Short mmCIF file of C-alpha atoms in Angstrom, two decimals:
data_model
loop_
_atom_site.label_atom_id
_atom_site.label_comp_id
_atom_site.label_asym_id
_atom_site.label_seq_id
_atom_site.Cartn_x
_atom_site.Cartn_y
_atom_site.Cartn_z
CA UNK S 163 -31.15 -36.30 -4.41
CA UNK S 164 -28.20 -39.13 -4.92
CA UNK S 165 -24.93 -38.87 -3.25
CA UNK S 166 -23.23 -37.88 -6.50
CA UNK S 167 -25.04 -34.91 -7.00
CA UNK S 168 -24.73 -34.13 -3.44
CA UNK S 169 -21.41 -34.43 -3.93
CA UNK S 170 -20.90 -31.73 -6.95
CA UNK S 171 -23.11 -29.30 -4.94
CA UNK S 172 -21.19 -29.45 -2.25
CA UNK S 173 -17.69 -29.47 -4.18
CA UNK S 174 -19.16 -26.06 -6.49
CA UNK S 175 -20.50 -24.32 -3.18
CA UNK S 176 -16.98 -24.91 -1.69
CA UNK S 177 -15.40 -23.24 -5.32
CA UNK S 178 -17.97 -20.91 -4.85
CA UNK S 179 -17.22 -19.77 -1.35
CA UNK S 180 -13.19 -19.51 -1.81
CA UNK S 181 -13.25 -17.46 -5.23
CA UNK S 182 -15.44 -15.03 -3.64
CA UNK S 183 -13.40 -14.69 -0.31
CA UNK S 184 -10.48 -13.31 -2.36
CA UNK S 185 -9.56 -9.89 -1.40
CA UNK S 186 -10.75 -7.51 -3.53
CA UNK S 187 -7.98 -4.72 -2.86
CA UNK S 188 -4.42 -5.13 -3.44
CA UNK S 189 -1.76 -2.71 -2.34
CA UNK S 190 1.88 -2.48 -2.54
CA UNK S 191 4.88 -0.05 -2.25
CA UNK S 192 8.21 0.19 -2.73
CA UNK S 193 11.02 2.94 -1.59
CA UNK S 194 14.02 3.86 -4.22
CA UNK S 195 16.84 5.81 -2.80
CA UNK S 196 18.75 8.34 -4.55
CA UNK S 197 21.96 7.35 -3.85
CA UNK S 198 23.76 3.87 -3.05
CA UNK S 199 24.94 4.81 0.18
CA UNK S 200 23.19 3.63 3.07
CA UNK S 201 21.69 6.62 5.28
CA UNK S 202 19.92 5.67 8.21
CA UNK S 203 17.41 8.69 9.50
CA UNK S 204 16.04 8.51 12.65
CA UNK S 205 12.30 7.82 12.23
CA UNK S 206 9.75 11.01 12.66
CA UNK S 207 7.12 10.91 14.99
CA UNK S 208 4.55 11.73 11.67
CA UNK S 209 4.78 12.26 7.92
CA UNK S 210 3.46 15.31 6.75
CA UNK S 211 2.15 15.22 2.49
CA UNK S 212 2.81 17.78 0.42
CA UNK S 213 0.93 17.45 -3.01
CA UNK S 214 1.17 19.47 -6.46
CA UNK S 215 0.26 22.79 -5.95
CA UNK S 216 1.07 23.15 -2.19
CA UNK S 217 4.13 25.15 -1.06
CA UNK S 218 6.65 23.97 1.04
CA UNK S 219 8.17 27.16 2.84
CA UNK S 220 11.25 24.69 4.37
CA UNK S 221 14.44 23.46 3.14
CA UNK S 222 14.29 19.61 2.58
CA UNK S 223 16.63 16.90 1.22
CA UNK S 224 15.57 14.46 -1.27
CA UNK S 225 16.43 10.72 0.24
CA UNK S 226 14.32 8.93 -2.12
CA UNK S 227 11.12 7.96 -4.17
CA UNK S 228 7.94 6.06 -2.84
CA UNK S 229 5.50 4.45 -5.34
CA UNK S 230 2.62 3.01 -4.13
CA UNK S 231 0.25 0.62 -6.15
CA UNK S 232 -3.00 -0.39 -5.62
CA UNK S 233 -6.32 -2.09 -7.19
CA UNK S 234 -8.44 0.59 -8.76
CA UNK S 235 -11.26 0.35 -5.95
CA UNK S 236 -9.27 0.94 -2.61
CA UNK S 237 -10.25 4.16 -0.96
CA UNK S 238 -7.54 7.30 -1.53
CA UNK S 239 -7.05 6.91 2.66
CA UNK S 240 -5.47 3.84 2.23
CA UNK S 241 -2.94 4.79 -0.45
CA UNK S 242 -2.19 7.85 1.39
CA UNK S 243 -1.62 5.81 5.08
CA UNK S 244 0.46 3.09 2.81
CA UNK S 245 2.24 5.98 0.83
CA UNK S 246 3.48 7.75 4.63
CA UNK S 247 4.48 4.57 6.34
CA UNK S 248 6.92 3.50 3.36
CA UNK S 249 8.05 7.04 3.72
CA UNK S 250 8.57 6.65 7.42
CA UNK S 251 9.87 3.47 7.39
CA UNK S 252 13.01 4.55 5.49
CA UNK S 253 13.59 7.58 7.53
CA UNK S 254 11.97 10.56 5.85
CA UNK S 255 9.54 13.18 7.78
CA UNK S 256 7.59 14.06 4.57
CA UNK S 257 6.45 13.36 1.61
CA UNK S 258 6.64 15.86 -1.27
CA UNK S 259 4.92 15.21 -4.92
#
Protein backbone atom coordinates (compact mmCIF):
# COMPACT_ATOMS: atom_id res chain seq x y z
CA UNK A 1 0.00 0.00 0.00
CA UNK A 2 1.17 3.46 -0.72
CA UNK A 3 1.28 6.37 1.72
CA UNK A 4 -1.86 8.07 0.38
CA UNK A 5 -3.91 4.92 0.90
CA UNK A 6 -2.60 4.46 4.44
CA UNK A 7 -3.32 8.10 5.28
CA UNK A 8 -6.85 7.78 3.90
CA UNK A 9 -7.47 4.61 5.91
CA UNK A 10 -6.14 6.28 9.04
CA UNK A 11 -8.41 9.29 8.55
CA UNK A 12 -11.43 7.04 7.95
CA UNK A 13 -10.61 4.99 11.04
CA UNK A 14 -10.30 8.14 13.20
CA UNK A 15 -13.59 9.48 11.81
CA UNK A 16 -15.33 6.15 12.49
CA UNK A 17 -13.89 6.02 16.02
CA UNK A 18 -14.97 9.58 16.87
CA UNK A 19 -18.50 9.21 15.52
CA UNK A 20 -19.08 5.93 17.36
CA UNK A 21 -17.73 7.19 20.68
CA UNK A 22 -20.36 9.89 20.99
CA UNK A 23 -22.83 9.33 23.80
CA UNK A 24 -25.98 7.64 22.62
CA UNK A 25 -27.90 9.03 25.59
CA UNK A 26 -28.82 12.56 26.53
CA UNK A 27 -30.51 13.71 29.70
CA UNK A 28 -31.50 17.18 30.81
CA UNK A 29 -33.82 18.58 33.41
CA UNK A 30 -35.25 21.87 34.55
CA UNK A 31 -37.10 23.31 37.52
CA UNK A 32 -39.70 26.04 37.11
CA UNK A 33 -40.77 27.68 40.39
CA UNK A 34 -44.43 28.57 40.85
CA UNK A 35 -43.76 32.07 42.12
CA UNK A 36 -41.09 34.67 41.52
CA UNK A 37 -40.21 34.92 45.21
CA UNK A 38 -37.13 32.83 45.88
CA UNK A 39 -37.79 30.55 48.83
CA UNK A 40 -34.84 28.75 50.27
CA UNK A 41 -36.21 25.39 51.32
CA UNK A 42 -33.86 23.14 53.28
CA UNK A 43 -32.69 20.15 51.31
CA UNK A 44 -34.40 16.96 52.41
CA UNK A 45 -32.57 13.75 53.24
CA UNK A 46 -34.55 11.94 50.55
CA UNK A 47 -37.10 12.64 47.85
CA UNK A 48 -40.14 10.39 47.43
CA UNK A 49 -42.07 9.97 44.18
CA UNK A 50 -45.84 9.65 43.92
CA UNK A 51 -47.12 8.86 40.43
CA UNK A 52 -50.57 8.85 38.87
CA UNK A 53 -52.95 6.56 40.74
CA UNK A 54 -51.04 6.71 44.02
CA UNK A 55 -52.68 8.55 46.88
CA UNK A 56 -50.97 10.99 49.20
CA UNK A 57 -52.27 11.07 52.76
CA UNK A 58 -50.53 14.25 53.78
CA UNK A 59 -50.72 17.94 53.08
CA UNK A 60 -48.13 19.49 50.81
CA UNK A 61 -47.15 22.79 49.25
CA UNK A 62 -46.41 22.99 45.54
CA UNK A 63 -43.16 24.85 44.95
CA UNK A 64 -42.59 24.24 41.24
CA UNK A 65 -42.53 21.92 38.28
CA UNK A 66 -39.71 19.57 37.39
CA UNK A 67 -39.24 18.41 33.81
CA UNK A 68 -36.84 15.76 32.58
CA UNK A 69 -35.95 15.18 28.92
CA UNK A 70 -33.96 12.25 27.58
CA UNK A 71 -33.22 10.11 24.59
CA UNK A 72 -35.76 7.31 24.10
CA UNK A 73 -33.28 4.54 24.90
CA UNK A 74 -32.28 5.83 28.35
CA UNK A 75 -33.30 3.47 31.18
CA UNK A 76 -36.30 4.66 33.22
CA UNK A 77 -34.33 4.43 36.47
CA UNK A 78 -31.97 7.15 35.20
CA UNK A 79 -34.96 9.42 34.51
CA UNK A 80 -36.39 8.94 37.98
CA UNK A 81 -33.00 9.53 39.64
CA UNK A 82 -32.54 12.75 37.66
CA UNK A 83 -36.10 13.84 38.49
CA UNK A 84 -35.47 13.29 42.21
CA UNK A 85 -32.11 15.08 42.06
CA UNK A 86 -33.59 18.15 40.34
CA UNK A 87 -36.40 18.26 42.93
CA UNK A 88 -33.97 17.82 45.84
CA UNK A 89 -31.64 20.50 44.48
CA UNK A 90 -34.53 22.98 44.58
CA UNK A 91 -35.74 22.11 48.09
CA UNK A 92 -38.50 19.58 47.41
CA UNK A 93 -38.94 16.45 49.49
CA UNK A 94 -41.42 14.77 47.13
CA UNK A 95 -42.38 14.63 43.47
CA UNK A 96 -46.09 14.26 42.88
CA UNK A 97 -47.39 13.63 39.37
